[in-house]
Short mmCIF file of C-alpha atoms and ligand atoms in Angstrom, two decimals:
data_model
loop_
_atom_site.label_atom_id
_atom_site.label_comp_id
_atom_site.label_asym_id
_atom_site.label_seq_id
_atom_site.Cartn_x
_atom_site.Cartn_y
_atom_site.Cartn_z
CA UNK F 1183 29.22 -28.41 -7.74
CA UNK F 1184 28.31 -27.45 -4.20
CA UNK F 1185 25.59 -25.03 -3.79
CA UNK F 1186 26.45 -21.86 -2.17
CA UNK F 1187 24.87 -21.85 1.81
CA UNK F 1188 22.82 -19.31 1.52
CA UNK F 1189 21.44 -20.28 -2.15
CA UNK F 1190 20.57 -23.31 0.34
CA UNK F 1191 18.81 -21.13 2.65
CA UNK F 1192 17.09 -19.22 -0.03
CA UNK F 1193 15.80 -22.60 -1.28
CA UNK F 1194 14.23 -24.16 2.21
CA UNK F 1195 12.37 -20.99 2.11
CA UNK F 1196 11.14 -20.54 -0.92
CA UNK F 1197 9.74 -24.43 -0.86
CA UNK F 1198 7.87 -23.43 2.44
CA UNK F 1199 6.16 -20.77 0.50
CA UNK F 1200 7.45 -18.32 1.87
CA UNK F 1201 9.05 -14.47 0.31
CA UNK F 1202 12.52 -13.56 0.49
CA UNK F 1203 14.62 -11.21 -1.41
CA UNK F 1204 16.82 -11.97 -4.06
CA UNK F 1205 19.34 -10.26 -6.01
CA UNK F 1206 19.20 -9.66 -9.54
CA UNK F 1207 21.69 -7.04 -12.14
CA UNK F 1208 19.00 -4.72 -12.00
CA UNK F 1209 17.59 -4.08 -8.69
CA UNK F 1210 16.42 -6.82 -5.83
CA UNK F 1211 13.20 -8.82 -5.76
CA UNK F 1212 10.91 -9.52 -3.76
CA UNK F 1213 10.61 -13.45 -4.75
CA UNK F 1214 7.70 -16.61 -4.52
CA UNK F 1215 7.43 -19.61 -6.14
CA UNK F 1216 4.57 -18.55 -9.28
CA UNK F 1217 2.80 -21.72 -7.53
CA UNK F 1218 2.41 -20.78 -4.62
CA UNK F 1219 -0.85 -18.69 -4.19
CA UNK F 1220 -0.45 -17.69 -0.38
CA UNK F 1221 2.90 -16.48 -1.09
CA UNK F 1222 2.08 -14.48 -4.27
CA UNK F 1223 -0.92 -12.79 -2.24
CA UNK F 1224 1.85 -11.83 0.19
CA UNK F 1225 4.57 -9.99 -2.18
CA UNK F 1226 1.51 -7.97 -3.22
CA UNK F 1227 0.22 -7.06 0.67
CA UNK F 1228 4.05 -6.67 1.71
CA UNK F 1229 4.99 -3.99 -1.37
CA UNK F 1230 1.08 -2.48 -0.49
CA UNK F 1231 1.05 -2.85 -4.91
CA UNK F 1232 -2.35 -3.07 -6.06
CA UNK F 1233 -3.16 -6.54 -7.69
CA UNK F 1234 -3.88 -5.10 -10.54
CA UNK F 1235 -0.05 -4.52 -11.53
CA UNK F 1236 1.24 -8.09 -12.92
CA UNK F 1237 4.57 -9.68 -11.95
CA UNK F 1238 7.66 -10.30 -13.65
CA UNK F 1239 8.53 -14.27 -14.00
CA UNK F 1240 12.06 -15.19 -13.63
CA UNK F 1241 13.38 -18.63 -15.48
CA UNK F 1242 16.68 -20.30 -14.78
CA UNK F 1243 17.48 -20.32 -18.65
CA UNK F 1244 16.20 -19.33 -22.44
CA UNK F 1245 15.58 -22.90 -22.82
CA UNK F 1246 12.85 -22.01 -19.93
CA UNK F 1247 10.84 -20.02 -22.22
CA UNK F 1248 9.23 -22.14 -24.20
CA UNK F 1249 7.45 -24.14 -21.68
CA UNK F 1250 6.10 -20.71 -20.11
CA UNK F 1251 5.10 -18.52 -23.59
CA UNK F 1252 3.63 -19.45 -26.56
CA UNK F 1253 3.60 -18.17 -30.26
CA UNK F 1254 6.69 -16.05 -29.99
CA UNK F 1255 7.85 -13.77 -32.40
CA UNK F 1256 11.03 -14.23 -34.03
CA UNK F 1257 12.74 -10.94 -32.96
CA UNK F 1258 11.71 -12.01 -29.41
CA UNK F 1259 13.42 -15.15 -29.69
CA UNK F 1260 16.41 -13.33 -31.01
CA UNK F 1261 16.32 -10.35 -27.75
CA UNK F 1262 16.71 -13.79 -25.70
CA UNK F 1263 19.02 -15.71 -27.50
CA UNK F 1264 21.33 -11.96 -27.66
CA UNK F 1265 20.37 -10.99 -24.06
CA UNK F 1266 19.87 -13.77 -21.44
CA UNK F 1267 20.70 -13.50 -18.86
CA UNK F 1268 20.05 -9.85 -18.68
CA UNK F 1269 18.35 -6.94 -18.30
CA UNK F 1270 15.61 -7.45 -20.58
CA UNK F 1271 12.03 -8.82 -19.70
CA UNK F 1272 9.56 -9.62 -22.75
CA UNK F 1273 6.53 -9.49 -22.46
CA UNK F 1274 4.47 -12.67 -24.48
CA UNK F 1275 1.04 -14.86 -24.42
CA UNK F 1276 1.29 -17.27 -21.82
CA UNK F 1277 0.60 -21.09 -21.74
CA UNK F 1278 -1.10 -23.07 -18.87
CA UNK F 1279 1.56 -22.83 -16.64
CA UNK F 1280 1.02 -19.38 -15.49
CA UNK F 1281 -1.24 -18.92 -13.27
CA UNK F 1282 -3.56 -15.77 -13.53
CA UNK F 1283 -2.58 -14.74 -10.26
CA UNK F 1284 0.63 -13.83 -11.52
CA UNK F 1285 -0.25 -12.08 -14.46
CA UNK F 1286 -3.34 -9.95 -12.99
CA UNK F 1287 -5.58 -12.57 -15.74
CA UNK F 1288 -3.68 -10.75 -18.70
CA UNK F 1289 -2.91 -13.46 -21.51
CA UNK F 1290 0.70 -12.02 -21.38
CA UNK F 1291 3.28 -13.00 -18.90
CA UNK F 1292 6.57 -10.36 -18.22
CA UNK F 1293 9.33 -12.67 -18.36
CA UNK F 1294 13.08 -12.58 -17.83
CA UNK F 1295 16.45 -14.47 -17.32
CA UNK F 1296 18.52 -12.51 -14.23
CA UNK F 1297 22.20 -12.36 -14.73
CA UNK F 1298 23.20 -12.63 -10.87
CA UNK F 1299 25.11 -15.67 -10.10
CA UNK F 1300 23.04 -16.38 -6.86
CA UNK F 1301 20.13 -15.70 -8.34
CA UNK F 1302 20.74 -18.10 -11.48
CA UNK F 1303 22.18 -20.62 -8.74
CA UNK F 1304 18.72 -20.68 -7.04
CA UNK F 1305 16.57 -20.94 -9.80
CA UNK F 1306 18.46 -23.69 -11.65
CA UNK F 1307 17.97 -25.60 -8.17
CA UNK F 1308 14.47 -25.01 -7.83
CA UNK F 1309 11.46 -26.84 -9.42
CA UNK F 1310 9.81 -23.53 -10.32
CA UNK F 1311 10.31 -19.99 -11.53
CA UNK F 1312 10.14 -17.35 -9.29
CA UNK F 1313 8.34 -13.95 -9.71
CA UNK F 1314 9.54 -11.04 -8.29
CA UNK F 1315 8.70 -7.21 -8.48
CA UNK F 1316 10.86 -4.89 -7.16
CA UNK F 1317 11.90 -5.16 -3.61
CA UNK F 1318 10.30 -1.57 -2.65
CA UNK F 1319 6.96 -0.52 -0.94
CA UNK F 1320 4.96 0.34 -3.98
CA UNK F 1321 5.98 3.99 -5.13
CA UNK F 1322 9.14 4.22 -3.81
CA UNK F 1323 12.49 3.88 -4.95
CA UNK F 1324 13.70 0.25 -5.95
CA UNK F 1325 16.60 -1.44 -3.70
CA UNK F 1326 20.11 -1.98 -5.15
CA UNK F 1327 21.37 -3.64 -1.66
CA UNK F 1328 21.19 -5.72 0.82
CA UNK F 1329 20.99 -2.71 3.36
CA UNK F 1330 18.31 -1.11 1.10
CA UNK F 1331 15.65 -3.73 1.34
CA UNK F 1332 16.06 -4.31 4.63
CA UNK F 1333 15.38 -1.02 5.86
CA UNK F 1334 12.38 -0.85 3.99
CA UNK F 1335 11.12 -4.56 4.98
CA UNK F 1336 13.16 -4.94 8.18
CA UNK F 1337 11.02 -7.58 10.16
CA UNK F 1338 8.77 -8.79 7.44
CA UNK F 1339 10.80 -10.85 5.55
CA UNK F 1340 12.72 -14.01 6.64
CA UNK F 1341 15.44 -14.00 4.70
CA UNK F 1342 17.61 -11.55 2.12
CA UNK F 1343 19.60 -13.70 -0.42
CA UNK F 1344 22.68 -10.96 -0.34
CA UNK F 1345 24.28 -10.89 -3.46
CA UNK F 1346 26.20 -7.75 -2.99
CA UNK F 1347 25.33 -3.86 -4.85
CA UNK F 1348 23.31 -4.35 -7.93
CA UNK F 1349 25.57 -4.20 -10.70
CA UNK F 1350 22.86 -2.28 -13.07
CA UNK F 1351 21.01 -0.36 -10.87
CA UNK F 1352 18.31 0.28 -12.90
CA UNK F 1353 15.13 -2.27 -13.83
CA UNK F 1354 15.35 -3.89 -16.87
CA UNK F 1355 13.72 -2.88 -19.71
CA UNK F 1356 10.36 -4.19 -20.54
CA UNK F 1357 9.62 -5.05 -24.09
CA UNK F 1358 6.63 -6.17 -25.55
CA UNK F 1359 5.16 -7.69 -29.41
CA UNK F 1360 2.18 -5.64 -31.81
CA UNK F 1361 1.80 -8.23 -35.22
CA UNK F 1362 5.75 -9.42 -34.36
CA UNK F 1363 7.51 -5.80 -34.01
CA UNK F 1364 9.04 -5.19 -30.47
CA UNK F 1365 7.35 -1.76 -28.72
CA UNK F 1366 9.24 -0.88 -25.14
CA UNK F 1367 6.68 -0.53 -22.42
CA UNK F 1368 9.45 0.07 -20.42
CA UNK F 1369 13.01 1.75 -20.76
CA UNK F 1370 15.59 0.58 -18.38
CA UNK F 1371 19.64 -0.95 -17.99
CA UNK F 1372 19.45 -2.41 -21.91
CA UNK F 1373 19.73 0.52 -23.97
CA UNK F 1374 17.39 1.11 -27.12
CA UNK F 1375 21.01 1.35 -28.75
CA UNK F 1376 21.42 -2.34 -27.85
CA UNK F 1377 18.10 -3.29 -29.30
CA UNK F 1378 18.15 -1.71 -32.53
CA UNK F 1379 21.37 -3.30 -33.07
CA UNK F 1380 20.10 -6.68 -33.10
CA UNK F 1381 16.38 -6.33 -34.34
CA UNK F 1382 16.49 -2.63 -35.97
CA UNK F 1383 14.30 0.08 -35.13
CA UNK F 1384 11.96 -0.46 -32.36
CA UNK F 1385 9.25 2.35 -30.83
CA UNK F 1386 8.78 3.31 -27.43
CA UNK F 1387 5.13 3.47 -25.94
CA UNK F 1388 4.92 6.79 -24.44
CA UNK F 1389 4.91 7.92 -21.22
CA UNK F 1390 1.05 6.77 -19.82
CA UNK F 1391 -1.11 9.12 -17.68
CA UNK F 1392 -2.24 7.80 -14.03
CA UNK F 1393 -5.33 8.27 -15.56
CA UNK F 1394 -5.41 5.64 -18.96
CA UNK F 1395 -5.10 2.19 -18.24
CA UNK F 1396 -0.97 1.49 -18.66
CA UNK F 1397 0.21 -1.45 -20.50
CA UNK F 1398 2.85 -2.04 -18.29
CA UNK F 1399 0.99 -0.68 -15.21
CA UNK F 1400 4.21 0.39 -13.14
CA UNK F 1401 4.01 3.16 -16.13
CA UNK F 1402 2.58 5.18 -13.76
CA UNK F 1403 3.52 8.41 -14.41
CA UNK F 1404 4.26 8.86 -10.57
CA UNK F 1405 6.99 6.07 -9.32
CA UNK F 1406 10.29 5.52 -7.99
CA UNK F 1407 9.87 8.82 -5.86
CA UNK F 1408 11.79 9.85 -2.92
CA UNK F 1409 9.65 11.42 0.11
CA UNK F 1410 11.94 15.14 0.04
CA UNK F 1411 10.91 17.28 -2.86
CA UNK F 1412 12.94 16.32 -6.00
CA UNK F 1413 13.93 18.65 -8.71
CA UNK F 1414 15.19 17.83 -11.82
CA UNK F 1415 16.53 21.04 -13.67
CA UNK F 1416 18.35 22.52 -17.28
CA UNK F 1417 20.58 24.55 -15.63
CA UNK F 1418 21.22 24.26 -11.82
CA UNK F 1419 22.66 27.55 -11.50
CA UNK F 1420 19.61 29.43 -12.33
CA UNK F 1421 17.19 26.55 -10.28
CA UNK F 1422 19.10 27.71 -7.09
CA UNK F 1423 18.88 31.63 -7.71
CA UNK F 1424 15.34 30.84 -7.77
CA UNK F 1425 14.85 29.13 -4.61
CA UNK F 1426 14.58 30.65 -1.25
CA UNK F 1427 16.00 27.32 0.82
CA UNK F 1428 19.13 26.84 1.96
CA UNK F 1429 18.55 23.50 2.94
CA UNK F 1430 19.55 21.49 -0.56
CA UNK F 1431 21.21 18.32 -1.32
CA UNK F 1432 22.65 18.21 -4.91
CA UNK F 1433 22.81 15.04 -6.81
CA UNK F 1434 25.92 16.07 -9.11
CA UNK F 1435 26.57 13.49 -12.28
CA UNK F 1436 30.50 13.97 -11.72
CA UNK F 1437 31.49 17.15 -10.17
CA UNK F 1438 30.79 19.18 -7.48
CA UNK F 1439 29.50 22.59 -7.39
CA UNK F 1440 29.77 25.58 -4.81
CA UNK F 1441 27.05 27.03 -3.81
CA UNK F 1442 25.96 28.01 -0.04
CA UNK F 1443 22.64 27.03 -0.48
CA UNK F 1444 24.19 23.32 -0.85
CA UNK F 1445 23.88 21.57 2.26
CA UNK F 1446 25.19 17.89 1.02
CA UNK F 1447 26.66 16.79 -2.47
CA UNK F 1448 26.21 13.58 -3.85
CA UNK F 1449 27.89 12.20 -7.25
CA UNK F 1450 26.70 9.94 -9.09
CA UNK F 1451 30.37 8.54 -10.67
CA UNK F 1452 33.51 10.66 -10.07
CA UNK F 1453 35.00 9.09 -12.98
CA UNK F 1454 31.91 10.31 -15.66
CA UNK F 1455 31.15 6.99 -16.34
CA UNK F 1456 27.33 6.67 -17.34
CA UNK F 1457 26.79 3.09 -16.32
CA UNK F 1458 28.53 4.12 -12.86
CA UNK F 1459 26.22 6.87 -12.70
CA UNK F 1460 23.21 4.46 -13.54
CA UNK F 1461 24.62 1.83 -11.29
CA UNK F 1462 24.83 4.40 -8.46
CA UNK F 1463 21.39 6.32 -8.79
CA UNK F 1464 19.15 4.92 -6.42
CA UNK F 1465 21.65 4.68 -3.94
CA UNK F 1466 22.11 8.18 -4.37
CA UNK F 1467 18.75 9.01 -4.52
CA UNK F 1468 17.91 7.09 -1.07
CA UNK F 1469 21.07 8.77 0.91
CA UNK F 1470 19.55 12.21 -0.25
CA UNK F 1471 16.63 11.20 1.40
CA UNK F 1472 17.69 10.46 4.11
CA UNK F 1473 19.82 13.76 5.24
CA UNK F 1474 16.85 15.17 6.41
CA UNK F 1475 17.29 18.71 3.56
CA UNK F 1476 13.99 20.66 2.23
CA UNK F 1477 14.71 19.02 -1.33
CA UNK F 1478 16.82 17.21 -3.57
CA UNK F 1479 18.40 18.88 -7.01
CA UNK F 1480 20.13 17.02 -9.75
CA UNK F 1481 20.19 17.78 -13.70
CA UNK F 1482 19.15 15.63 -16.67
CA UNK F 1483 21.75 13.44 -18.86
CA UNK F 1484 21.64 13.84 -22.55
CA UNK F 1485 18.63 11.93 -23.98
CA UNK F 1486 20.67 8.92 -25.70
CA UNK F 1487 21.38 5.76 -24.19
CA UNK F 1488 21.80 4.59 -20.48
CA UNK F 1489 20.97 8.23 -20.38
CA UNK F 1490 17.30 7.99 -21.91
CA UNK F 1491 16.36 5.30 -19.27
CA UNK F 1492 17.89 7.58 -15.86
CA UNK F 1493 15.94 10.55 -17.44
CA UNK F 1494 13.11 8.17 -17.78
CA UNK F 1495 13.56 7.72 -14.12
CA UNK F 1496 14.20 10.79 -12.73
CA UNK F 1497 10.62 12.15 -14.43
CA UNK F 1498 9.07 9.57 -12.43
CA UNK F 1499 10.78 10.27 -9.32
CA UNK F 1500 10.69 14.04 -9.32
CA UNK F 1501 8.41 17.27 -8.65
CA UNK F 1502 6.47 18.08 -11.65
O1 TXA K 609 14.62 -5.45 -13.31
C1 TXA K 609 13.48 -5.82 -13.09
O2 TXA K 609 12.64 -5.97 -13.98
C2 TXA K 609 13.12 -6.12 -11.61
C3 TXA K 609 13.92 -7.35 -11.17
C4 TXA K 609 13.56 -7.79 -9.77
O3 TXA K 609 13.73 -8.39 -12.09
N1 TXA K 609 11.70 -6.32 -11.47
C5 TXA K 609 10.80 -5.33 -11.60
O4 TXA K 609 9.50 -5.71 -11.32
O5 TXA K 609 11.11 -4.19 -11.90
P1 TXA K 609 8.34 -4.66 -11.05
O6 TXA K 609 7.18 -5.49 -10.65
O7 TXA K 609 8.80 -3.64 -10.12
O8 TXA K 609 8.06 -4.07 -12.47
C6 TXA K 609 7.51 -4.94 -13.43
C7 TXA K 609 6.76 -4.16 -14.48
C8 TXA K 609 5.55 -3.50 -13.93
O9 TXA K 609 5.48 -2.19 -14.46
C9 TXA K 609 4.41 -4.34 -14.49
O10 TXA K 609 3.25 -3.59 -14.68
C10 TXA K 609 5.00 -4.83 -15.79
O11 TXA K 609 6.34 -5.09 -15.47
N2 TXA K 609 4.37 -6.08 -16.25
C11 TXA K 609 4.35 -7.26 -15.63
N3 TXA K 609 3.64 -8.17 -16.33
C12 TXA K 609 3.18 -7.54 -17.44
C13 TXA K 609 2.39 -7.92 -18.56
N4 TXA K 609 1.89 -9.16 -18.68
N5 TXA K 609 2.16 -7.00 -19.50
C14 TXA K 609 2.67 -5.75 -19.40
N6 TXA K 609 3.41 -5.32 -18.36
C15 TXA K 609 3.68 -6.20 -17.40
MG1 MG K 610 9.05 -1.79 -9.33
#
């Protein structure tokens, strides 16, 4: 089959050692060949992330995995047989080839399987896996376009692999092995509903302090923020008696509200459809930063699937 022009593109980069972007289901990447030092060093000065924080590998297929982890538990092999490509990265002891440099000289590598058919078109043409953090300045909110990265890395990188809006939205979730049994450093677009279903109950580390040393270091409590101000509330109604500002733009899940202290609306999925809503919350988030208000509002989801890993997100993004 011919490969795609720009996959082409992507490629003659990447072999020159250079970073691009790349689209995933999740969010975009920032994306090096794991062999290539220089560039590496370069995804970590571009996103300002300290080099502490290990990257997330990215293999072409399941088959992949064995050649990059070693001693892998059986309900790992089963996430990947059940999930790849997807939205799930494990997290297992490494073999020789990993470099340290990718993993911040932690004995574990992250490690996932995209689902974007670019992205899966690039690796499988590629001699090497590619790792890629989030294609955001450290801290702020991940890109789900195109558009998105490029306003945050406009003349910095050569080239954006455009493969359309992210159809996730959301990172994937990060899970990791104690004496075989998965633990979920990280929630995100594969629900814990999804896991248990395949490998039974499962327990999620908790939400680490800035100040303890994070097993999956972008556990920060502080992350994904926007610059405004952004609330998080029970009962919105009450939240904007409170405040004295008129200048608010609500994040609504489906409907709108009317309020005169409301200067902008935003919803997240018109329909009520949660993995709309998830899809469409970053974007969301950044266009509410952008209007130039005193502070965002939106209201948490029920605590239970995709809804668990937004909530997850919007504590990290908002005002405490
Ligand atoms: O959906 C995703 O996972 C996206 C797309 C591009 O694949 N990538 C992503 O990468 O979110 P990043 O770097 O923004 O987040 C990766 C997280 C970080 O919190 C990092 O600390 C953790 O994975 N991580 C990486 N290697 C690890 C390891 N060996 N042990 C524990 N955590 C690890
Ligand atoms: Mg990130």
């Amino acid at each position: 089959m011919e490969l795609s022009s720009s996959v082409i593109r992507a490629k003659k980069w990447l072999d020159k050692n250079e970073v691009i972007a790349i689209p995933t289901e999740t969010v975009y990447g920032l994306a090096a060949s794991i062999y290539s030092k220089k560039a590496i060093d370069s995804i970590y000065s571009i996103k300002n992330r300290p080099t502490t924080n290990p990257l997330i590998v990215h293999i072409k297929s399941e088959k992949e995995l064995y050649k990059y982890v070693q001693n892998i538990p059986v309900k790992a092999k089963l996430l990947a047989k059940t999930f790849w490509p997807g939205p799930l990265t494990l997290v297992l002891p490494r073999t020789d080839l990993i470099p340290d440099y990718i993993t911040a000289n932690s004995k574990t590598v992250a490690i996932r399987v995209p689902d974007h058919p670019l992205t899966l078109e690039l690796l499988s043409n590629l001699d090497y896996p590619l790792a890629a953090p989030s294609a955001n300045p450290s801290n702020h909110v991940s890109s789900t376009t195109a558009q998105h990265v490029e306003k945050y890395f406009n003349t910095i990188l050569p080239f954006v692999l455009d493969g359309g809006d992210c159809r996730k939205g959301l990172e994937s979730t990060i899970i990791g092995f104690e004496n075989g049994e998965p633990i979920v450093y990280r929630l995100g677009a594969l629900t814990i509903e999804q896991i248990e279903l395949v490998v039974g109950e499962v327990q999620i580390r908790k939400n680490l302090k800035e100040a303890e040393t994070p097993i999956a270091p972008g556990m920060f409590s502080k992350h994904y923020a926007p610059k405004t101000p952004f609330f998080v509330v029970d009962n919105i109604d009450s939240f904007l008696e409170s405040v004295t500002t008129d200048s608010i733009v609500y994040i609504g899940h489906q409907s709108r509200i009317s309020n005169s202290k409301i200067k902008h609306q935003l919803l997240l999925s018109e329909t009520g459809n949660i993995e709309e809503m998830a899809s469409n919350l970053y974007k969301k988030l950044l266009e509410a930063d952008s209007v130039g208000c005193d502070i965002i509002v939106t209201t948490w989801f029920e605590n239970k699937n995709l809804g668990m890993s937004i909530n997850d997100r919007l504590k990290r993004a908002s005002v405490k």
